[in-house]
């Protein structure tokens, strides 16, 4: 990477901002390889993502790859006190508790549960993330109550209207996207607008 960055005129001209789309693309291709079970593709795409890490480290003039690796190692040690310190964790749930506690100490300057949530995520992933944050401050409970009410009604119905599996959920979501296309709506924009509404509720509750 050092040699490429020094001797390749294209690479030498790149900035973090110009490289960002390539990182998104390589990450998406890695996920494709994982989801399709393509082991050779997985190995190749991991290399491509690693190249992006090396590239950004080479572009930076205020830190090096060693700095990046060192910071990561330090963080992983702090977040695994059951491995590197005296804590014990017999269950995955306990591991997550310890991870969350360590992260909270690191991010104690944050003033909102929304701090650190990336809006570069696709709308569905962002929606899931924000709803998880909303639960922490008691927001969005009406959505849970509506689902529970619908499930109670279905107990007495002859035919289920709610998806009963992840596969059925996918079919429902695809049907909603098809509806959006048929009516000229932007499904991604529509969901993002609703997520922004939940974020506003969260900030009001925190205030």
PDB file of C-alpha atoms in Angstrom:
ATOM      1  CA  UNK A   1       0.000   0.000   0.000  1.00  0.00           C
ATOM      2  CA  UNK A   2       2.831   2.386   0.824  1.00  0.00           C
ATOM      3  CA  UNK A   3       4.384   1.777  -2.583  1.00  0.00           C
ATOM      4  CA  UNK A   4       1.058   2.073  -4.430  1.00  0.00           C
ATOM      5  CA  UNK A   5       0.241   5.320  -2.656  1.00  0.00           C
ATOM      6  CA  UNK A   6       3.673   6.717  -3.407  1.00  0.00           C
ATOM      7  CA  UNK A   7       3.938   5.661  -7.053  1.00  0.00           C
ATOM      8  CA  UNK A   8       0.347   5.470  -8.390  1.00  0.00           C
ATOM      9  CA  UNK A   9      -0.851   8.894  -9.521  1.00  0.00           C
ATOM     10  CA  UNK A  10      -4.534   7.952  -9.042  1.00  0.00           C
ATOM     11  CA  UNK A  11      -4.003   6.570  -5.552  1.00  0.00           C
ATOM     12  CA  UNK A  12      -1.892   9.535  -4.529  1.00  0.00           C
ATOM     13  CA  UNK A  13      -4.715  11.915  -5.472  1.00  0.00           C
ATOM     14  CA  UNK A  14      -7.405  10.111  -3.443  1.00  0.00           C
ATOM     15  CA  UNK A  15      -9.016  11.592  -0.312  1.00  0.00           C
ATOM     16  CA  UNK A  16     -11.031   9.934   2.452  1.00  0.00           C
ATOM     17  CA  UNK A  17     -14.203  11.441   0.987  1.00  0.00           C
ATOM     18  CA  UNK A  18     -13.464  10.141  -2.510  1.00  0.00           C
ATOM     19  CA  UNK A  19     -12.671   6.678  -1.161  1.00  0.00           C
ATOM     20  CA  UNK A  20     -15.861   6.396   0.932  1.00  0.00           C
ATOM     21  CA  UNK A  21     -18.068   5.029  -1.921  1.00  0.00           C
ATOM     22  CA  UNK A  22     -15.523   2.275  -2.592  1.00  0.00           C
ATOM     23  CA  UNK A  23     -15.676   1.189   1.040  1.00  0.00           C
ATOM     24  CA  UNK A  24     -19.472   1.014   0.846  1.00  0.00           C
ATOM     25  CA  UNK A  25     -19.286  -1.022  -2.355  1.00  0.00           C
ATOM     26  CA  UNK A  26     -16.672  -3.451  -1.054  1.00  0.00           C
ATOM     27  CA  UNK A  27     -18.605  -3.907   2.209  1.00  0.00           C
ATOM     28  CA  UNK A  28     -21.777  -4.680   0.238  1.00  0.00           C
ATOM     29  CA  UNK A  29     -19.922  -7.251  -1.874  1.00  0.00           C
ATOM     30  CA  UNK A  30     -18.550  -8.858   1.295  1.00  0.00           C
ATOM     31  CA  UNK A  31     -22.069  -9.161   2.705  1.00  0.00           C
ATOM     32  CA  UNK A  32     -23.247 -10.707  -0.573  1.00  0.00           C
ATOM     33  CA  UNK A  33     -20.516 -13.344  -0.323  1.00  0.00           C
ATOM     34  CA  UNK A  34     -21.508 -14.126   3.266  1.00  0.00           C
ATOM     35  CA  UNK A  35     -25.224 -14.382   2.496  1.00  0.00           C
ATOM     36  CA  UNK A  36     -24.702 -16.597  -0.573  1.00  0.00           C
ATOM     37  CA  UNK A  37     -22.187 -18.885   1.124  1.00  0.00           C
ATOM     38  CA  UNK A  38     -19.468 -18.017  -1.407  1.00  0.00           C
ATOM     39  CA  UNK A  39     -16.328 -19.006   0.528  1.00  0.00           C
ATOM     40  CA  UNK A  40     -13.868 -18.022  -2.193  1.00  0.00           C
ATOM     41  CA  UNK A  41     -15.718 -14.746  -2.619  1.00  0.00           C
ATOM     42  CA  UNK A  42     -15.665 -14.208   1.140  1.00  0.00           C
ATOM     43  CA  UNK A  43     -11.890 -14.536   1.219  1.00  0.00           C
ATOM     44  CA  UNK A  44     -11.483 -12.172  -1.727  1.00  0.00           C
ATOM     45  CA  UNK A  45     -13.906  -9.540  -0.420  1.00  0.00           C
ATOM     46  CA  UNK A  46     -12.324  -9.560   3.039  1.00  0.00           C
ATOM     47  CA  UNK A  47      -9.081  -8.679   1.278  1.00  0.00           C
ATOM     48  CA  UNK A  48     -10.793  -5.852  -0.599  1.00  0.00           C
ATOM     49  CA  UNK A  49     -12.208  -4.415   2.635  1.00  0.00           C
ATOM     50  CA  UNK A  50      -8.787  -4.740   4.267  1.00  0.00           C
ATOM     51  CA  UNK A  51      -7.298  -2.843   1.306  1.00  0.00           C
ATOM     52  CA  UNK A  52      -9.680   0.019   2.035  1.00  0.00           C
ATOM     53  CA  UNK A  53      -8.438   0.148   5.646  1.00  0.00           C
ATOM     54  CA  UNK A  54      -4.846   0.207   4.405  1.00  0.00           C
ATOM     55  CA  UNK A  55      -5.727   2.859   1.814  1.00  0.00           C
ATOM     56  CA  UNK A  56      -7.367   5.223   4.311  1.00  0.00           C
ATOM     57  CA  UNK A  57      -4.429   4.786   6.680  1.00  0.00           C
ATOM     58  CA  UNK A  58      -2.020   5.680   3.881  1.00  0.00           C
ATOM     59  CA  UNK A  59      -4.051   8.750   2.890  1.00  0.00           C
ATOM     60  CA  UNK A  60      -4.153  10.095   6.456  1.00  0.00           C
ATOM     61  CA  UNK A  61      -1.433  12.524   7.459  1.00  0.00           C
ATOM     62  CA  UNK A  62      -2.272  12.602  11.180  1.00  0.00           C
ATOM     63  CA  UNK A  63      -2.159   8.876  11.987  1.00  0.00           C
ATOM     64  CA  UNK A  64      -0.645   5.638  10.685  1.00  0.00           C
ATOM     65  CA  UNK A  65      -1.805   2.057  10.250  1.00  0.00           C
ATOM     66  CA  UNK A  66       0.075   1.220  13.464  1.00  0.00           C
ATOM     67  CA  UNK A  67      -2.005   3.864  15.263  1.00  0.00           C
ATOM     68  CA  UNK A  68      -5.221   2.348  13.913  1.00  0.00           C
ATOM     69  CA  UNK A  69      -4.212  -1.172  14.940  1.00  0.00           C
ATOM     70  CA  UNK A  70      -2.982  -0.015  18.336  1.00  0.00           C
ATOM     71  CA  UNK A  71      -6.188   1.874  19.097  1.00  0.00           C
ATOM     72  CA  UNK A  72      -8.236  -1.162  18.065  1.00  0.00           C
ATOM     73  CA  UNK A  73      -6.205  -3.518  20.252  1.00  0.00           C
ATOM     74  CA  UNK A  74      -6.568  -1.211  23.244  1.00  0.00           C
ATOM     75  CA  UNK A  75     -10.334  -0.964  22.728  1.00  0.00           C
ATOM     76  CA  UNK A  76     -10.794  -4.726  22.374  1.00  0.00           C
ATOM     77  CA  UNK A  77      -8.848  -5.305  25.597  1.00  0.00           C
ATOM     78  CA  UNK A  78     -11.071  -2.800  27.451  1.00  0.00           C
ATOM     79  CA  UNK A  79     -14.236  -4.352  26.052  1.00  0.00           C
ATOM     80  CA  UNK A  80     -13.248  -7.922  26.951  1.00  0.00           C
ATOM     81  CA  UNK A  81     -12.572  -7.648  30.694  1.00  0.00           C
ATOM     82  CA  UNK A  82     -13.669 -11.285  31.041  1.00  0.00           C
ATOM     83  CA  UNK A  83     -10.685 -12.234  28.855  1.00  0.00           C
ATOM     84  CA  UNK A  84      -8.024  -9.683  29.797  1.00  0.00           C
ATOM     85  CA  UNK A  85      -9.084  -8.694  33.339  1.00  0.00           C
ATOM     86  CA  UNK A  86     -10.779 -10.236  36.340  1.00  0.00           C
ATOM     87  CA  UNK A  87     -14.390 -10.272  35.165  1.00  0.00           C
ATOM     88  CA  UNK A  88     -16.249 -13.484  34.391  1.00  0.00           C
ATOM     89  CA  UNK A  89     -18.850 -14.073  31.706  1.00  0.00           C
ATOM     90  CA  UNK A  90     -20.547 -17.449  31.454  1.00  0.00           C
ATOM     91  CA  UNK A  91     -23.193 -16.388  28.933  1.00  0.00           C
ATOM     92  CA  UNK A  92     -23.285 -14.315  25.735  1.00  0.00           C
ATOM     93  CA  UNK A  93     -25.703 -11.962  27.497  1.00  0.00           C
ATOM     94  CA  UNK A  94     -23.124 -11.241  30.197  1.00  0.00           C
ATOM     95  CA  UNK A  95     -20.498 -10.583  27.530  1.00  0.00           C
ATOM     96  CA  UNK A  96     -22.796  -7.981  25.975  1.00  0.00           C
ATOM     97  CA  UNK A  97     -23.363  -6.382  29.385  1.00  0.00           C
ATOM     98  CA  UNK A  98     -19.625  -6.019  29.922  1.00  0.00           C
ATOM     99  CA  UNK A  99     -19.161  -4.718  26.382  1.00  0.00           C
ATOM    100  CA  UNK A 100     -21.936  -2.159  26.887  1.00  0.00           C
ATOM    101  CA  UNK A 101     -20.526  -0.998  30.221  1.00  0.00           C
ATOM    102  CA  UNK A 102     -17.049  -0.533  28.753  1.00  0.00           C
ATOM    103  CA  UNK A 103     -18.440   1.305  25.748  1.00  0.00           C
ATOM    104  CA  UNK A 104     -20.509   3.589  27.995  1.00  0.00           C
ATOM    105  CA  UNK A 105     -17.352   4.609  29.864  1.00  0.00           C
ATOM    106  CA  UNK A 106     -15.571   5.315  26.585  1.00  0.00           C
ATOM    107  CA  UNK A 107     -18.485   7.365  25.243  1.00  0.00           C
ATOM    108  CA  UNK A 108     -19.461   9.127  28.470  1.00  0.00           C
ATOM    109  CA  UNK A 109     -19.341  12.492  26.698  1.00  0.00           C
ATOM    110  CA  UNK A 110     -22.351  11.496  24.635  1.00  0.00           C
ATOM    111  CA  UNK A 111     -25.565  13.225  25.644  1.00  0.00           C
ATOM    112  CA  UNK A 112     -28.106  11.177  23.667  1.00  0.00           C
ATOM    113  CA  UNK A 113     -28.709   7.503  22.940  1.00  0.00           C
ATOM    114  CA  UNK A 114     -28.731   8.588  19.288  1.00  0.00           C
ATOM    115  CA  UNK A 115     -25.132   9.812  19.400  1.00  0.00           C
ATOM    116  CA  UNK A 116     -23.045   7.587  17.161  1.00  0.00           C
ATOM    117  CA  UNK A 117     -25.974   6.261  15.098  1.00  0.00           C
ATOM    118  CA  UNK A 118     -24.940   6.489  11.446  1.00  0.00           C
ATOM    119  CA  UNK A 119     -27.459   7.828   8.954  1.00  0.00           C
ATOM    120  CA  UNK A 120     -25.391   6.316   6.160  1.00  0.00           C
ATOM    121  CA  UNK A 121     -27.113   3.010   6.940  1.00  0.00           C
ATOM    122  CA  UNK A 122     -29.963   1.854   4.688  1.00  0.00           C
ATOM    123  CA  UNK A 123     -33.383   2.866   5.984  1.00  0.00           C
ATOM    124  CA  UNK A 124     -34.354  -0.588   7.290  1.00  0.00           C
ATOM    125  CA  UNK A 125     -31.114  -1.035   9.237  1.00  0.00           C
ATOM    126  CA  UNK A 126     -31.394   2.525  10.527  1.00  0.00           C
ATOM    127  CA  UNK A 127     -34.992   1.925  11.578  1.00  0.00           C
ATOM    128  CA  UNK A 128     -34.062  -1.178  13.568  1.00  0.00           C
ATOM    129  CA  UNK A 129     -31.174   0.657  15.221  1.00  0.00           C
ATOM    130  CA  UNK A 130     -33.245   3.718  16.151  1.00  0.00           C
ATOM    131  CA  UNK A 131     -36.131   1.621  17.504  1.00  0.00           C
ATOM    132  CA  UNK A 132     -33.634  -0.184  19.727  1.00  0.00           C
ATOM    133  CA  UNK A 133     -32.410   3.172  21.020  1.00  0.00           C
ATOM    134  CA  UNK A 134     -36.009   4.331  21.476  1.00  0.00           C
ATOM    135  CA  UNK A 135     -36.757   1.438  23.831  1.00  0.00           C
ATOM    136  CA  UNK A 136     -33.981   2.656  26.133  1.00  0.00           C
ATOM    137  CA  UNK A 137     -35.847   5.919  26.769  1.00  0.00           C
ATOM    138  CA  UNK A 138     -39.409   4.581  26.674  1.00  0.00           C
ATOM    139  CA  UNK A 139     -40.229   5.840  23.168  1.00  0.00           C
ATOM    140  CA  UNK A 140     -42.087   3.839  20.530  1.00  0.00           C
ATOM    141  CA  UNK A 141     -43.889   1.646  23.024  1.00  0.00           C
ATOM    142  CA  UNK A 142     -47.146   2.260  21.158  1.00  0.00           C
ATOM    143  CA  UNK A 143     -45.707   0.359  18.186  1.00  0.00           C
ATOM    144  CA  UNK A 144     -45.033  -2.649  20.393  1.00  0.00           C
ATOM    145  CA  UNK A 145     -48.518  -2.385  21.878  1.00  0.00           C
ATOM    146  CA  UNK A 146     -50.084  -2.263  18.408  1.00  0.00           C
ATOM    147  CA  UNK A 147     -48.221  -5.409  17.390  1.00  0.00           C
ATOM    148  CA  UNK A 148     -49.270  -7.189  20.578  1.00  0.00           C
ATOM    149  CA  UNK A 149     -52.889  -6.155  20.004  1.00  0.00           C
ATOM    150  CA  UNK A 150     -52.761  -7.416  16.421  1.00  0.00           C
ATOM    151  CA  UNK A 151     -51.289 -10.719  17.588  1.00  0.00           C
ATOM    152  CA  UNK A 152     -54.067 -11.059  20.182  1.00  0.00           C
ATOM    153  CA  UNK A 153     -56.692 -10.551  17.473  1.00  0.00           C
ATOM    154  CA  UNK A 154     -55.011 -13.131  15.273  1.00  0.00           C
ATOM    155  CA  UNK A 155     -55.449 -15.745  17.982  1.00  0.00           C
ATOM    156  CA  UNK A 156     -59.166 -15.606  17.169  1.00  0.00           C
ATOM    157  CA  UNK A 157     -58.853 -15.124  13.408  1.00  0.00           C
ATOM    158  CA  UNK A 158     -59.015 -17.849  10.799  1.00  0.00           C
ATOM    159  CA  UNK A 159     -56.167 -16.388   8.745  1.00  0.00           C
ATOM    160  CA  UNK A 160     -53.014 -14.634   9.924  1.00  0.00           C
ATOM    161  CA  UNK A 161     -52.318 -11.154   8.597  1.00  0.00           C
ATOM    162  CA  UNK A 162     -48.950 -10.690  10.299  1.00  0.00           C
ATOM    163  CA  UNK A 163     -45.814 -12.424   8.997  1.00  0.00           C
ATOM    164  CA  UNK A 164     -45.130 -15.631  10.908  1.00  0.00           C
ATOM    165  CA  UNK A 165     -41.497 -16.041   9.848  1.00  0.00           C
ATOM    166  CA  UNK A 166     -38.541 -14.044   8.578  1.00  0.00           C
ATOM    167  CA  UNK A 167     -39.262 -15.361   5.095  1.00  0.00           C
ATOM    168  CA  UNK A 168     -42.853 -14.121   5.261  1.00  0.00           C
ATOM    169  CA  UNK A 169     -41.587 -10.798   6.589  1.00  0.00           C
ATOM    170  CA  UNK A 170     -39.355 -10.509   3.535  1.00  0.00           C
ATOM    171  CA  UNK A 171     -42.341 -11.190   1.280  1.00  0.00           C
ATOM    172  CA  UNK A 172     -44.346  -8.501   3.074  1.00  0.00           C
ATOM    173  CA  UNK A 173     -41.555  -5.955   2.791  1.00  0.00           C
ATOM    174  CA  UNK A 174     -41.074  -6.729  -0.899  1.00  0.00           C
ATOM    175  CA  UNK A 175     -44.816  -6.316  -1.400  1.00  0.00           C
ATOM    176  CA  UNK A 176     -44.656  -2.877   0.240  1.00  0.00           C
ATOM    177  CA  UNK A 177     -41.777  -1.906  -2.041  1.00  0.00           C
ATOM    178  CA  UNK A 178     -43.827  -3.059  -5.033  1.00  0.00           C
ATOM    179  CA  UNK A 179     -46.732  -0.932  -3.792  1.00  0.00           C
ATOM    180  CA  UNK A 180     -44.416   2.070  -3.473  1.00  0.00           C
ATOM    181  CA  UNK A 181     -43.208   1.584  -7.045  1.00  0.00           C
ATOM    182  CA  UNK A 182     -46.752   1.233  -8.349  1.00  0.00           C
ATOM    183  CA  UNK A 183     -47.780   4.512  -6.731  1.00  0.00           C
ATOM    184  CA  UNK A 184     -44.604   6.407  -7.533  1.00  0.00           C
ATOM    185  CA  UNK A 185     -43.419   6.622  -3.944  1.00  0.00           C
ATOM    186  CA  UNK A 186     -39.847   6.348  -2.662  1.00  0.00           C
ATOM    187  CA  UNK A 187     -39.884   3.548  -0.067  1.00  0.00           C
ATOM    188  CA  UNK A 188     -36.438   4.445   1.292  1.00  0.00           C
ATOM    189  CA  UNK A 189     -37.373   8.110   1.735  1.00  0.00           C
ATOM    190  CA  UNK A 190     -40.723   7.231   3.302  1.00  0.00           C
ATOM    191  CA  UNK A 191     -39.120   5.036   5.956  1.00  0.00           C
ATOM    192  CA  UNK A 192     -36.362   7.551   6.665  1.00  0.00           C
ATOM    193  CA  UNK A 193     -39.013  10.208   7.274  1.00  0.00           C
ATOM    194  CA  UNK A 194     -40.720   7.997   9.857  1.00  0.00           C
ATOM    195  CA  UNK A 195     -37.392   7.194  11.510  1.00  0.00           C
ATOM    196  CA  UNK A 196     -36.637  10.917  11.797  1.00  0.00           C
ATOM    197  CA  UNK A 197     -39.964  11.288  13.589  1.00  0.00           C
ATOM    198  CA  UNK A 198     -38.943   8.618  16.115  1.00  0.00           C
ATOM    199  CA  UNK A 199     -35.589  10.357  16.576  1.00  0.00           C
ATOM    200  CA  UNK A 200     -37.393  13.612  17.337  1.00  0.00           C
ATOM    201  CA  UNK A 201     -39.498  11.804  19.950  1.00  0.00           C
ATOM    202  CA  UNK A 202     -36.344  10.369  21.499  1.00  0.00           C
ATOM    203  CA  UNK A 203     -34.697  13.778  21.765  1.00  0.00           C
ATOM    204  CA  UNK A 204     -37.870  15.271  23.273  1.00  0.00           C
ATOM    205  CA  UNK A 205     -37.985  12.492  25.847  1.00  0.00           C
ATOM    206  CA  UNK A 206     -34.316  12.998  26.705  1.00  0.00           C
ATOM    207  CA  UNK A 207     -34.845  16.742  27.051  1.00  0.00           C
TER     208      UNK A 207
END
